[in-house]
CSV table of C-alpha atoms and ligand atoms in Angstrom, one decimal:
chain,number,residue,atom,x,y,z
A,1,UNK,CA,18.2,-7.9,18.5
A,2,UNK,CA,19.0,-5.0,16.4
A,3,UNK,CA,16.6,-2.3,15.3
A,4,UNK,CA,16.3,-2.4,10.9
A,5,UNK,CA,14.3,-0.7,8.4
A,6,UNK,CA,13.4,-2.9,5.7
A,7,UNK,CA,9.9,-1.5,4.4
A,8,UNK,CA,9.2,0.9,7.6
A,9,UNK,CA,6.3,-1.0,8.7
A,10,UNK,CA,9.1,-1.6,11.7
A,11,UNK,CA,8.0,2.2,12.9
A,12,UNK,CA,5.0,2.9,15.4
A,13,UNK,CA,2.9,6.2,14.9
A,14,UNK,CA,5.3,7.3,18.1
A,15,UNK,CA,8.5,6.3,16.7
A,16,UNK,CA,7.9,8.0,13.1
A,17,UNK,CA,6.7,11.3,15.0
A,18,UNK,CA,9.9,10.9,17.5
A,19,UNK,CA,11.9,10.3,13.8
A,20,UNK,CA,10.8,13.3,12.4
A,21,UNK,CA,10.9,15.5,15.3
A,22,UNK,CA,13.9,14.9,15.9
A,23,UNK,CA,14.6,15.2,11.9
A,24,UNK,CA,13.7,18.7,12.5
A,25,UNK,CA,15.7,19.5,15.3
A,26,UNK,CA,18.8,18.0,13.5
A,27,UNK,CA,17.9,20.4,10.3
A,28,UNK,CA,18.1,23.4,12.7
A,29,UNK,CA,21.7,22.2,14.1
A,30,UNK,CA,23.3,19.5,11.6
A,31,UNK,CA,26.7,19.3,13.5
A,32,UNK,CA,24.9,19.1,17.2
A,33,UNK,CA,25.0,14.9,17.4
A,34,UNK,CA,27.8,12.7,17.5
A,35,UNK,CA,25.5,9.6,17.8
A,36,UNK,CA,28.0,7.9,15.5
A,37,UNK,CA,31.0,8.5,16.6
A,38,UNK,CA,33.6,5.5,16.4
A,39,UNK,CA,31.1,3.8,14.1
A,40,UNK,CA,31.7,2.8,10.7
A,41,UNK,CA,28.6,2.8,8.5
A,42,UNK,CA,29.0,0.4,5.5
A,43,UNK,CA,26.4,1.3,2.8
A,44,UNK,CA,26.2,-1.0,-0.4
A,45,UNK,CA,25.2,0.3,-3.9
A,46,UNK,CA,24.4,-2.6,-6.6
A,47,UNK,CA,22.1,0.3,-8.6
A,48,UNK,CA,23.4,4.1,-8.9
A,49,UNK,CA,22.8,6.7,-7.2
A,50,UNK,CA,23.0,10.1,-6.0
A,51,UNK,CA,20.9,11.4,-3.2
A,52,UNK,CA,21.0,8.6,-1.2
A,53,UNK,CA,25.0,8.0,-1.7
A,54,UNK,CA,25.1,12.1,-0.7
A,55,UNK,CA,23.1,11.8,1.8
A,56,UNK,CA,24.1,8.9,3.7
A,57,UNK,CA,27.3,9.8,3.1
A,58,UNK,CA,27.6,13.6,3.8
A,59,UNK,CA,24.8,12.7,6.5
A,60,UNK,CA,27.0,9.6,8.8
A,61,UNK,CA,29.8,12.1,8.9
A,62,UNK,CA,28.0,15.0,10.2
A,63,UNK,CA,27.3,11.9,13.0
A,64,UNK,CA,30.6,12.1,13.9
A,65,UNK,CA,30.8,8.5,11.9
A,66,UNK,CA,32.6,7.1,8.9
A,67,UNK,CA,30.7,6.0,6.0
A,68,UNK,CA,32.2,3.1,4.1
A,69,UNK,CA,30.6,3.2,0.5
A,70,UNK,CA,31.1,-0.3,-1.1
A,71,UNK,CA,29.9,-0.9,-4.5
A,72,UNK,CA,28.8,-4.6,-4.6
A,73,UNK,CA,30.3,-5.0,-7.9
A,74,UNK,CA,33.5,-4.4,-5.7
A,75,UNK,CA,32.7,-7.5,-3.6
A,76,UNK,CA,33.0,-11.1,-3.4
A,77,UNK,CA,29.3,-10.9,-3.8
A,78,UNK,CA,29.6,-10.5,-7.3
A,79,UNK,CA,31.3,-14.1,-7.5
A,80,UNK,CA,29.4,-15.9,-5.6
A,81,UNK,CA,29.9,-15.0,-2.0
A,82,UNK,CA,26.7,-15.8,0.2
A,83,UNK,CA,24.7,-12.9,1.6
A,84,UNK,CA,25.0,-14.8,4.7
A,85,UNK,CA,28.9,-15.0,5.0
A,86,UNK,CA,28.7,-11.5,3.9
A,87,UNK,CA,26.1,-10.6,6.5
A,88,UNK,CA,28.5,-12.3,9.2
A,89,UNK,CA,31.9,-10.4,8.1
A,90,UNK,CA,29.9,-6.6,8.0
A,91,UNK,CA,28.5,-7.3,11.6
A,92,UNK,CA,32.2,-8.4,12.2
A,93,UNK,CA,33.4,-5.0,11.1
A,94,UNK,CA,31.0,-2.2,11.0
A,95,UNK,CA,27.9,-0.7,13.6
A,96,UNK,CA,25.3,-0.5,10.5
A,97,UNK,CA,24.6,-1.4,7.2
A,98,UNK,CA,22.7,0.5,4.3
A,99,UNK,CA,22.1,-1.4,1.1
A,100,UNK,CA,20.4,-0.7,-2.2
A,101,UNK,CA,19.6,-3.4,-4.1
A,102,UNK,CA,16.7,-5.4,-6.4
A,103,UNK,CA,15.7,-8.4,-4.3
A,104,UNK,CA,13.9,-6.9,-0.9
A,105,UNK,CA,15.0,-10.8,0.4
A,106,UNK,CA,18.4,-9.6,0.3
A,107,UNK,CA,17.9,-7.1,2.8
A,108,UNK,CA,15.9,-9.9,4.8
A,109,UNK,CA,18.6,-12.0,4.4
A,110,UNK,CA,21.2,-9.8,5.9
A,111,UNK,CA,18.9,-8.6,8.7
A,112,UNK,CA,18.6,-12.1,10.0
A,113,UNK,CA,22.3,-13.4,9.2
A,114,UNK,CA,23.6,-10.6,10.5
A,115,UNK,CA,23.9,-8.9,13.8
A,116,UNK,CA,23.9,-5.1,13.0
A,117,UNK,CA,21.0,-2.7,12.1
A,118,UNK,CA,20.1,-3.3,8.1
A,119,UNK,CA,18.6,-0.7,6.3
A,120,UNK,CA,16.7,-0.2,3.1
A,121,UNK,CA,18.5,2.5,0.5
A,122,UNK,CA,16.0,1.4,-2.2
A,123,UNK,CA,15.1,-2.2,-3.1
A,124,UNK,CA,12.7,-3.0,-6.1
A,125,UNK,CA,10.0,-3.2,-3.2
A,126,UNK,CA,10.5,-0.5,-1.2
A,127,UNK,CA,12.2,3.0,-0.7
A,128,UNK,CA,11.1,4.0,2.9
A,129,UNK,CA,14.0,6.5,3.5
A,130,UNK,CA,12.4,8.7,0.8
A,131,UNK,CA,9.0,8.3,2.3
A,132,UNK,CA,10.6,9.8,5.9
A,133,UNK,CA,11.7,12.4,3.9
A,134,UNK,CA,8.9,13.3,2.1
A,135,UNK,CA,6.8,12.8,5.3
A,136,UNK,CA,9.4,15.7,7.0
A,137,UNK,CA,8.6,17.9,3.8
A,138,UNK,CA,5.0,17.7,4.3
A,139,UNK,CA,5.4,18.2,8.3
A,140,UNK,CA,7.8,21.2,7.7
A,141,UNK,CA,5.5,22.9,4.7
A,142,UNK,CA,2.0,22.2,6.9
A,143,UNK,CA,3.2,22.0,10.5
A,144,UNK,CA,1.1,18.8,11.2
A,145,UNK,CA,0.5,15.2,9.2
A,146,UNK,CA,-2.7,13.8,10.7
A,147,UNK,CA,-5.6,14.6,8.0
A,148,UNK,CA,-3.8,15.3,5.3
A,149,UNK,CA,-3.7,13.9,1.4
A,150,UNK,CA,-1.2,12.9,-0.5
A,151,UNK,CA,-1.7,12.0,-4.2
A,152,UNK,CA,0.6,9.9,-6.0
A,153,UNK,CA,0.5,10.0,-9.5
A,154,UNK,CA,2.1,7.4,-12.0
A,155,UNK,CA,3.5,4.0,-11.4
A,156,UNK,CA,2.4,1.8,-8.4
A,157,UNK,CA,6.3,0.8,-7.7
A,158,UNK,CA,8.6,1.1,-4.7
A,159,UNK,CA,8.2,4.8,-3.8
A,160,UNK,CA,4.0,4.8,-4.3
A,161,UNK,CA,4.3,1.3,-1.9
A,162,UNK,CA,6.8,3.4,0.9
A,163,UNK,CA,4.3,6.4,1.0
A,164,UNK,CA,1.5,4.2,1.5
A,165,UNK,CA,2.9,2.3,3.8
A,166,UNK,CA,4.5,4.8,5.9
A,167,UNK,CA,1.2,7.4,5.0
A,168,UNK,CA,-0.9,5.4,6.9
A,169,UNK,CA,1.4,4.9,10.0
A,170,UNK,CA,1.8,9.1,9.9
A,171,UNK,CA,-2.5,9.5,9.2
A,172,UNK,CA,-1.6,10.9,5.9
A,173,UNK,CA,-4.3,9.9,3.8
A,174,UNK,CA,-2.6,8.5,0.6
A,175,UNK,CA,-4.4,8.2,-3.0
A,176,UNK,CA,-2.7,6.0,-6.2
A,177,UNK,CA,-3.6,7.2,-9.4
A,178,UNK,CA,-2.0,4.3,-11.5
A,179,UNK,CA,-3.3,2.6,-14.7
A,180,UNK,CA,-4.9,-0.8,-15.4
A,181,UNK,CA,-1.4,-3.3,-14.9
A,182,UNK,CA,0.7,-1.1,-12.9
A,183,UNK,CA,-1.2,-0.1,-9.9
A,184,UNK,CA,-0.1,-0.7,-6.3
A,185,UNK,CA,-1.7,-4.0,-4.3
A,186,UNK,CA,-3.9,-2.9,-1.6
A,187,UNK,CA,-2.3,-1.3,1.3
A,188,UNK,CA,-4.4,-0.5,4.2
A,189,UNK,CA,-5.2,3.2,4.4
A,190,UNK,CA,-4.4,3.7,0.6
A,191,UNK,CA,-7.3,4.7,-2.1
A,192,UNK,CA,-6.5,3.2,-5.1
A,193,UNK,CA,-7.7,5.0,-8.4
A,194,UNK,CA,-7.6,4.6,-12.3
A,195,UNK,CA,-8.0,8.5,-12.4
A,196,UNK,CA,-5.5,11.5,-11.5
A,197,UNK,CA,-8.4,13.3,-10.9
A,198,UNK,CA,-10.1,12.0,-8.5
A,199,UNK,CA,-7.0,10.9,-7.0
A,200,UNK,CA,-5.7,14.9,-5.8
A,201,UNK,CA,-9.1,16.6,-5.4
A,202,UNK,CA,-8.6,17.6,-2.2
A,203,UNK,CA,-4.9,16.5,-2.1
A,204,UNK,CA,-2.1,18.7,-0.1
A,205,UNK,CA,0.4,17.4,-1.8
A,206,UNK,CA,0.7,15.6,-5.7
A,207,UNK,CA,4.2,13.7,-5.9
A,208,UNK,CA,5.4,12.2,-8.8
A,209,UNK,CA,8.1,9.5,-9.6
A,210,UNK,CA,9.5,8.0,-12.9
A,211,UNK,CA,7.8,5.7,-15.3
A,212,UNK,CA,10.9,4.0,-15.8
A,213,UNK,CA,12.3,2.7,-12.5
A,214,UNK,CA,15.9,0.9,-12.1
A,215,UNK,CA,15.4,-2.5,-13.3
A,216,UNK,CA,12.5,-2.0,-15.5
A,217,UNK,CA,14.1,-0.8,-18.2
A,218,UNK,CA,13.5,-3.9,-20.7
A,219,UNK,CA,9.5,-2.5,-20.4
A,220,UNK,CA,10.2,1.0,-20.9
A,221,UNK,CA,8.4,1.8,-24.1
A,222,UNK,CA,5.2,0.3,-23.0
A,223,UNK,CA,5.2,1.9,-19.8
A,224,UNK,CA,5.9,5.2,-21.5
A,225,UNK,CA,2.8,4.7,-23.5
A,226,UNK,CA,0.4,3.3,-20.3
A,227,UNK,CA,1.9,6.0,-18.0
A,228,UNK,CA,1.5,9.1,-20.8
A,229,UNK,CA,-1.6,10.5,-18.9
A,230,UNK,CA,-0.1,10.1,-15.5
A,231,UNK,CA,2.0,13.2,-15.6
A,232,UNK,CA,2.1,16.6,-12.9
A,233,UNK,CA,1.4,19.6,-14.4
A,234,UNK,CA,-0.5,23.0,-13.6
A,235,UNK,CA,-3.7,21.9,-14.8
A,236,UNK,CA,-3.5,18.5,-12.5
A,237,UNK,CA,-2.4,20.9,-9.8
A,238,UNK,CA,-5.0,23.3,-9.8
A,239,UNK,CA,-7.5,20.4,-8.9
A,240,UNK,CA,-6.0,19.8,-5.9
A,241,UNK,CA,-6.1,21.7,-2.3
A,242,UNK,CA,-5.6,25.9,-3.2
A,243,UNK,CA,-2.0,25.5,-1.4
A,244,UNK,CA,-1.1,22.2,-2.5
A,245,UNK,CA,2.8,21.3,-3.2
A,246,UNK,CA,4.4,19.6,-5.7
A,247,UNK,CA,6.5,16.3,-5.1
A,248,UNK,CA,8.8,13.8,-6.5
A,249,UNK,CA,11.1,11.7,-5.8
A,250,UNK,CA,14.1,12.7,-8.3
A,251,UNK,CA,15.5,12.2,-10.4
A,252,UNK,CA,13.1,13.4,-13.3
A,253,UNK,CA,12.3,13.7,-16.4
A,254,UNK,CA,10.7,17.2,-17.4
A,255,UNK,CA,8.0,16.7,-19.8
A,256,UNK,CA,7.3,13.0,-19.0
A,257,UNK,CA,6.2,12.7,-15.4
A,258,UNK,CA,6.5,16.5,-14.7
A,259,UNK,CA,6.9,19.3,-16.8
A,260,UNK,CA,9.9,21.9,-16.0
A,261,UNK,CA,7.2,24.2,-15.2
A,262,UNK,CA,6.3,22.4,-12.0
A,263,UNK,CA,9.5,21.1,-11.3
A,264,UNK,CA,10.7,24.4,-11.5
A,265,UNK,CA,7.9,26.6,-10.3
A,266,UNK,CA,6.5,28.2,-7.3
A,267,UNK,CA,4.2,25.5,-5.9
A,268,UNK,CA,6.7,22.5,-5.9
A,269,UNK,CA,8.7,21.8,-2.2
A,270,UNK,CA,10.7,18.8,-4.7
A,271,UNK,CA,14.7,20.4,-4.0
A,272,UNK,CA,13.7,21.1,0.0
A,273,UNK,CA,12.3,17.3,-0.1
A,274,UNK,CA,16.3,16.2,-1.8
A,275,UNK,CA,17.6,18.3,1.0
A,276,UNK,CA,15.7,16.1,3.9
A,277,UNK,CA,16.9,13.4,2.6
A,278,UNK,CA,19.8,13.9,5.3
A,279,UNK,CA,17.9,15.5,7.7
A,280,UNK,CA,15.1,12.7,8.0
A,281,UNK,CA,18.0,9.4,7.6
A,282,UNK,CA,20.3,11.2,10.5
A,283,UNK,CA,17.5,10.8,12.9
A,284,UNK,CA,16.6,7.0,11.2
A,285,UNK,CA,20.8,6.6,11.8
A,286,UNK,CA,20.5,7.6,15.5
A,287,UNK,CA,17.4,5.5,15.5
A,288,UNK,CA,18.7,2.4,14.2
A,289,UNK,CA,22.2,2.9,16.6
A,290,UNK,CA,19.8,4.0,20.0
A,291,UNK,CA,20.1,0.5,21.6
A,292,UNK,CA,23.8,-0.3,20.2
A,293,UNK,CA,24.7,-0.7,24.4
A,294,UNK,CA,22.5,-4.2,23.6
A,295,UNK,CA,25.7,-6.0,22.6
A,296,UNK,CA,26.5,-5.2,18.8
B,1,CP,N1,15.5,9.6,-4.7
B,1,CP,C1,16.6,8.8,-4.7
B,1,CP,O1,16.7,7.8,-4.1
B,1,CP,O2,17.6,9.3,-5.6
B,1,CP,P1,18.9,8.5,-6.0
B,1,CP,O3,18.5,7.4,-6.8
B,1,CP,O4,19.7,9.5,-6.7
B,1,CP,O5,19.6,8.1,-4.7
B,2,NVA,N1,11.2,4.2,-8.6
B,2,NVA,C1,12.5,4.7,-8.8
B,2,NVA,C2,13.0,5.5,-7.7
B,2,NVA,C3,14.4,6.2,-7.9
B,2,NVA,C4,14.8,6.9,-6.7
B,2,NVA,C5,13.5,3.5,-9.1
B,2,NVA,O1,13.3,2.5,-8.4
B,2,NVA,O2,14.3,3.6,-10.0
Protein backbone atom coordinates (compact mmCIF):
# COMPACT_ATOMS: atom_id res chain seq x y z
CA UNK A 1 0.00 0.00 0.00
CA UNK A 2 1.22 3.32 -0.74
CA UNK A 3 1.95 6.11 1.76
CA UNK A 4 -0.80 9.41 1.08
CA UNK A 5 -1.55 12.54 2.66
CA UNK A 6 -5.05 13.34 2.56
CA UNK A 7 -5.66 15.48 5.87
CA UNK A 8 -2.16 14.63 7.61
CA UNK A 9 -3.60 12.78 10.39
CA UNK A 10 -1.54 9.88 8.25
CA UNK A 11 1.71 11.43 10.17
CA UNK A 12 3.01 10.19 13.68
CA UNK A 13 4.73 12.83 16.15
CA UNK A 14 8.02 10.90 14.70
CA UNK A 15 7.26 11.07 11.11
CA UNK A 16 6.22 14.96 11.18
CA UNK A 17 9.58 15.66 13.24
CA UNK A 18 11.56 13.20 10.65
CA UNK A 19 9.45 15.56 7.77
CA UNK A 20 10.59 18.60 9.00
CA UNK A 21 14.04 17.81 9.84
CA UNK A 22 14.70 16.63 6.99
CA UNK A 23 12.76 19.94 5.47
CA UNK A 24 15.52 21.74 7.04
CA UNK A 25 18.33 19.96 5.83
CA UNK A 26 16.86 20.10 2.19
CA UNK A 27 16.56 24.13 2.75
CA UNK A 28 20.35 24.21 3.51
CA UNK A 29 21.15 22.08 0.23
CA UNK A 30 18.06 22.15 -2.24
CA UNK A 31 19.92 20.27 -5.17
CA UNK A 32 21.46 17.48 -2.66
CA UNK A 33 18.42 14.65 -3.36
CA UNK A 34 17.52 12.95 -6.34
CA UNK A 35 14.76 10.92 -4.56
CA UNK A 36 12.80 11.45 -7.69
CA UNK A 37 14.67 10.77 -10.29
CA UNK A 38 12.93 8.81 -13.26
CA UNK A 39 9.58 9.68 -11.65
CA UNK A 40 6.98 11.65 -13.11
CA UNK A 41 4.84 13.59 -10.56
CA UNK A 42 1.29 14.37 -11.98
CA UNK A 43 -0.19 17.21 -9.97
CA UNK A 44 -3.98 18.27 -10.77
CA UNK A 45 -5.32 21.86 -10.43
CA UNK A 46 -9.32 22.21 -10.70
CA UNK A 47 -8.88 25.74 -8.43
CA UNK A 48 -5.89 28.23 -9.28
CA UNK A 49 -3.00 28.62 -7.86
CA UNK A 50 0.36 29.82 -7.31
CA UNK A 51 2.41 28.70 -4.46
CA UNK A 52 1.53 25.30 -4.53
CA UNK A 53 1.79 25.02 -8.58
CA UNK A 54 5.54 26.83 -7.89
CA UNK A 55 6.23 24.89 -5.41
CA UNK A 56 5.46 21.49 -6.43
CA UNK A 57 6.62 22.29 -9.47
CA UNK A 58 9.97 24.08 -9.05
CA UNK A 59 10.23 21.67 -5.89
CA UNK A 60 9.79 17.84 -7.93
CA UNK A 61 12.48 19.10 -10.21
CA UNK A 62 14.99 19.98 -7.83
CA UNK A 63 14.07 15.95 -6.97
CA UNK A 64 15.62 15.16 -9.90
CA UNK A 65 11.74 14.35 -11.05
CA UNK A 66 9.39 15.64 -13.71
CA UNK A 67 6.35 17.39 -12.64
CA UNK A 68 3.40 16.91 -14.99
CA UNK A 69 0.92 19.87 -14.18
CA UNK A 70 -2.64 18.86 -15.62
CA UNK A 71 -5.43 21.19 -15.30
CA UNK A 72 -8.56 19.09 -14.74
CA UNK A 73 -10.44 21.15 -17.00
CA UNK A 74 -7.87 19.63 -19.57
CA UNK A 75 -9.17 16.17 -18.72
CA UNK A 76 -11.67 13.66 -19.58
CA UNK A 77 -12.75 14.42 -16.04
CA UNK A 78 -14.46 17.31 -17.02
CA UNK A 79 -16.85 15.09 -19.25
CA UNK A 80 -17.54 12.61 -17.29
CA UNK A 81 -14.68 10.35 -16.83
CA UNK A 82 -14.72 8.41 -13.37
CA UNK A 83 -12.23 9.31 -10.74
CA UNK A 84 -11.75 5.66 -10.55
CA UNK A 85 -10.75 5.08 -14.32
CA UNK A 86 -8.78 8.09 -13.79
CA UNK A 87 -7.18 6.89 -10.59
CA UNK A 88 -6.26 3.59 -12.59
CA UNK A 89 -4.60 5.32 -15.88
CA UNK A 90 -2.29 7.89 -13.36
CA UNK A 91 -1.05 4.80 -11.27
CA UNK A 92 -0.53 3.39 -14.90
CA UNK A 93 1.62 6.29 -15.85
CA UNK A 94 3.11 8.31 -13.09
CA UNK A 95 5.07 7.54 -9.29
CA UNK A 96 2.62 10.24 -7.52
CA UNK A 97 -0.19 12.26 -7.65
CA UNK A 98 -0.97 15.84 -6.20
CA UNK A 99 -4.44 17.14 -6.58
CA UNK A 100 -6.30 20.32 -5.59
CA UNK A 101 -9.70 20.14 -5.63
CA UNK A 102 -13.36 20.89 -3.69
CA UNK A 103 -14.58 17.45 -2.63
CA UNK A 104 -11.89 15.88 0.09
CA UNK A 105 -13.85 12.36 -1.29
CA UNK A 106 -12.11 12.93 -4.40
CA UNK A 107 -8.83 12.62 -2.99
CA UNK A 108 -10.28 9.47 -1.05
CA UNK A 109 -11.39 8.21 -4.08
CA UNK A 110 -8.18 8.24 -5.92
CA UNK A 111 -6.23 6.99 -2.92
CA UNK A 112 -8.20 3.88 -2.81
CA UNK A 113 -8.69 3.29 -6.77
CA UNK A 114 -5.43 3.97 -7.36
CA UNK A 115 -2.12 2.45 -6.62
CA UNK A 116 0.36 5.50 -6.23
CA UNK A 117 0.80 7.96 -3.30
CA UNK A 118 -2.23 10.77 -3.43
CA UNK A 119 -1.66 13.91 -1.93
CA UNK A 120 -3.68 16.84 -0.74
CA UNK A 121 -2.70 20.36 -2.68
CA UNK A 122 -5.82 21.93 -1.05
CA UNK A 123 -9.31 20.49 -0.94
CA UNK A 124 -12.39 22.47 0.64
CA UNK A 125 -11.47 20.30 3.81
CA UNK A 126 -8.09 20.41 4.19
CA UNK A 127 -4.68 22.17 3.21
CA UNK A 128 -2.07 20.10 5.18
CA UNK A 129 0.92 20.97 2.93
CA UNK A 130 0.58 24.56 4.21
CA UNK A 131 0.35 23.37 7.75
CA UNK A 132 3.98 21.45 7.20
CA UNK A 133 5.15 24.52 6.12
CA UNK A 134 3.96 26.75 8.56
CA UNK A 135 4.93 24.10 11.23
CA UNK A 136 8.87 24.36 9.52
CA UNK A 137 8.42 28.28 9.91
CA UNK A 138 7.66 28.17 13.47
CA UNK A 139 10.51 25.26 14.05
CA UNK A 140 13.09 27.47 12.07
CA UNK A 141 11.97 30.97 13.83
CA UNK A 142 11.84 29.16 17.62
CA UNK A 143 14.11 26.18 17.21
CA UNK A 144 11.59 23.74 18.93
CA UNK A 145 7.52 23.11 18.48
CA UNK A 146 6.56 21.36 21.70
CA UNK A 147 4.78 24.10 24.00
CA UNK A 148 4.23 26.49 21.78
CA UNK A 149 0.79 28.59 20.67
CA UNK A 150 -0.44 29.21 17.64
CA UNK A 151 -3.48 31.62 17.19
CA UNK A 152 -5.58 31.49 14.29
CA UNK A 153 -7.59 34.29 13.55
CA UNK A 154 -10.61 34.44 11.11
CA UNK A 155 -12.58 31.71 9.38
CA UNK A 156 -12.69 28.13 10.82
CA UNK A 157 -12.01 26.59 7.04
CA UNK A 158 -9.38 24.29 5.48
CA UNK A 159 -6.15 25.93 6.67
CA UNK A 160 -7.52 26.67 10.60
CA UNK A 161 -8.68 22.59 10.32
CA UNK A 162 -4.79 21.61 8.84
CA UNK A 163 -3.07 23.60 11.76
CA UNK A 164 -5.15 22.03 14.15
CA UNK A 165 -4.92 18.89 13.12
CA UNK A 166 -1.37 18.75 12.33
CA UNK A 167 -0.74 21.36 15.72
CA UNK A 168 -1.63 18.80 17.88
CA UNK A 169 0.38 15.94 16.30
CA UNK A 170 3.64 18.64 16.47
CA UNK A 171 2.43 19.76 20.51
CA UNK A 172 1.77 23.11 19.17
CA UNK A 173 -0.95 24.36 21.12
CA UNK A 174 -3.49 25.72 18.56
CA UNK A 175 -6.27 28.49 19.46
CA UNK A 176 -9.47 29.50 16.79
CA UNK A 177 -10.69 32.68 17.11
CA UNK A 178 -13.79 32.40 14.72
CA UNK A 179 -17.31 33.86 14.99
CA UNK A 180 -20.72 32.41 15.88
CA UNK A 181 -21.39 30.16 12.20
CA UNK A 182 -18.02 29.91 10.98
CA UNK A 183 -15.90 28.34 13.59
CA UNK A 184 -13.98 25.05 13.26
CA UNK A 185 -15.73 21.59 14.80
CA UNK A 186 -13.85 20.33 17.65
CA UNK A 187 -10.50 19.01 16.97
CA UNK A 188 -8.65 17.40 19.77
CA UNK A 189 -5.95 19.64 21.11
CA UNK A 190 -7.56 22.87 19.59
CA UNK A 191 -9.16 25.80 21.96
CA UNK A 192 -11.95 27.13 20.25
CA UNK A 193 -12.85 30.91 20.95
CA UNK A 194 -15.47 33.64 19.93
CA UNK A 195 -12.63 36.27 20.93
CA UNK A 196 -9.15 37.28 19.14
CA UNK A 197 -8.17 38.07 22.36
CA UNK A 198 -8.14 35.54 24.35
CA UNK A 199 -7.32 33.50 21.55
CA UNK A 200 -3.21 35.00 21.09
CA UNK A 201 -2.53 35.98 24.75
CA UNK A 202 0.29 34.13 25.08
CA UNK A 203 0.39 33.01 21.45
CA UNK A 204 3.96 32.66 19.46
CA UNK A 205 2.63 32.96 16.50
CA UNK A 206 -1.00 34.87 15.08
CA UNK A 207 -1.68 33.57 11.39
CA UNK A 208 -4.26 34.74 9.40
CA UNK A 209 -6.09 33.40 6.14
CA UNK A 210 -8.87 34.88 3.91
CA UNK A 211 -12.42 35.43 4.67
CA UNK A 212 -13.32 34.52 1.29
CA UNK A 213 -11.91 31.05 0.41
CA UNK A 214 -12.16 29.30 -3.15
CA UNK A 215 -15.53 28.16 -3.52
CA UNK A 216 -17.21 30.36 -1.04
CA UNK A 217 -17.52 33.12 -3.08
CA UNK A 218 -21.51 33.11 -3.54
CA UNK A 219 -21.32 34.11 0.61
CA UNK A 220 -18.70 36.62 0.34
CA UNK A 221 -20.50 39.76 1.51
CA UNK A 222 -21.77 38.19 4.68
CA UNK A 223 -18.63 36.73 5.53
CA UNK A 224 -17.02 40.04 5.05
CA UNK A 225 -19.36 41.55 7.43
CA UNK A 226 -19.12 38.42 10.28
CA UNK A 227 -15.28 38.17 9.80
CA UNK A 228 -14.74 42.33 10.02
CA UNK A 229 -13.31 41.99 13.66
CA UNK A 230 -11.29 38.99 12.87
CA UNK A 231 -8.45 40.88 11.30
CA UNK A 232 -4.23 40.92 12.32
CA UNK A 233 -3.00 43.98 13.11
CA UNK A 234 -0.36 45.73 15.58
CA UNK A 235 -2.72 46.19 18.25
CA UNK A 236 -3.90 42.22 18.03
CA UNK A 237 -0.18 41.61 17.96
CA UNK A 238 1.00 43.30 20.78
CA UNK A 239 -1.37 41.01 22.98
CA UNK A 240 0.38 38.18 22.08
CA UNK A 241 3.91 36.60 23.25
CA UNK A 242 6.69 39.90 23.24
CA UNK A 243 8.39 38.00 20.09
CA UNK A 244 5.44 36.67 18.47
CA UNK A 245 5.35 36.28 14.44
CA UNK A 246 2.98 37.02 12.08
CA UNK A 247 1.38 34.38 9.76
CA UNK A 248 -0.75 33.71 6.84
CA UNK A 249 -1.41 31.67 4.46
CA UNK A 250 -1.32 33.95 1.20
CA UNK A 251 -2.62 35.19 -0.72
CA UNK A 252 -4.09 38.36 1.12
CA UNK A 253 -5.91 40.98 1.22
CA UNK A 254 -4.17 44.04 3.07
CA UNK A 255 -6.70 45.85 5.04
CA UNK A 256 -9.23 42.92 5.37
CA UNK A 257 -7.62 40.03 7.18
CA UNK A 258 -4.17 41.88 7.61
CA UNK A 259 -3.25 45.23 7.17
CA UNK A 260 0.03 46.02 4.87
CA UNK A 261 1.53 47.08 7.95
CA UNK A 262 1.86 43.50 9.30
CA UNK A 263 2.12 41.90 6.17
CA UNK A 264 4.80 44.01 5.44
CA UNK A 265 6.45 44.79 8.72
CA UNK A 266 9.13 43.51 10.98
CA UNK A 267 7.26 40.97 13.12
CA UNK A 268 5.70 38.87 10.31
CA UNK A 269 7.80 35.42 9.07
CA UNK A 270 4.57 35.27 6.11
CA UNK A 271 7.25 35.39 2.64
CA UNK A 272 9.88 32.86 4.67
CA UNK A 273 6.65 30.68 5.37
CA UNK A 274 5.81 30.99 1.02
CA UNK A 275 9.36 30.04 0.72
CA UNK A 276 8.95 26.54 2.86
CA UNK A 277 6.42 25.76 0.93
CA UNK A 278 9.13 23.71 -1.17
CA UNK A 279 11.29 23.10 1.41
CA UNK A 280 8.65 21.34 3.81
CA UNK A 281 6.62 19.31 0.46
CA UNK A 282 10.32 18.07 -0.91
CA UNK A 283 10.67 16.14 2.32
CA UNK A 284 6.55 15.11 2.20
CA UNK A 285 7.73 14.09 -1.73
CA UNK A 286 10.56 11.83 -0.47
CA UNK A 287 8.20 10.74 2.19
CA UNK A 288 5.38 9.73 0.17
CA UNK A 289 8.12 7.93 -2.57
CA UNK A 290 10.37 6.18 0.61
CA UNK A 291 8.75 2.72 0.15
CA UNK A 292 8.22 2.97 -3.86
CA UNK A 293 10.62 -0.61 -3.79
CA UNK A 294 6.99 -1.99 -2.43
CA UNK A 295 5.79 -2.58 -5.95
CA UNK A 296 4.38 0.77 -7.51
N1 LIG B 1 -1.21 29.17 0.16
C1 LIG B 1 -1.53 28.58 -1.01
O1 LIG B 1 -1.87 27.41 -1.10
O2 LIG B 1 -1.41 29.43 -2.08
P1 LIG B 1 -1.91 29.14 -3.57
O3 LIG B 1 -3.41 29.09 -3.54
O4 LIG B 1 -1.38 30.29 -4.38
O5 LIG B 1 -1.34 27.83 -4.03
N1 LIG C 1 -8.69 29.04 2.63
C1 LIG C 1 -8.15 29.43 1.35
C2 LIG C 1 -6.71 29.05 1.25
C3 LIG C 1 -6.02 29.50 0.02
C4 LIG C 1 -4.60 29.05 -0.05
C5 LIG C 1 -8.96 28.80 0.23
O1 LIG C 1 -9.34 27.62 0.35
O2 LIG C 1 -9.22 29.47 -0.77
Amino acid sequence: MPRHLLTGEELSRDDLYGLLDRALELKAAPRSSDALRDSVVALVFEKPSTRTRLSFEAGVVELGGHPMILRSGEMQLSRGESVKDTARILSRHVQAVGVRTGPDAVLEELAAEGTIPVFNMLTAGHHPCQALADLLTLRETFGRLEGLKLAYVGDGNNVARSLAILGATAGVEVAVAAPAGYQLEPVAGAVLTGDPAEAVAGAHAVYADVWVSMGDEETAGERRAALGPYRIDDALLDRAAPDAIALHCLPAHPGEEITAEVLYGERQRIWDQAENRRHAQKALLEWLVADRQNGY
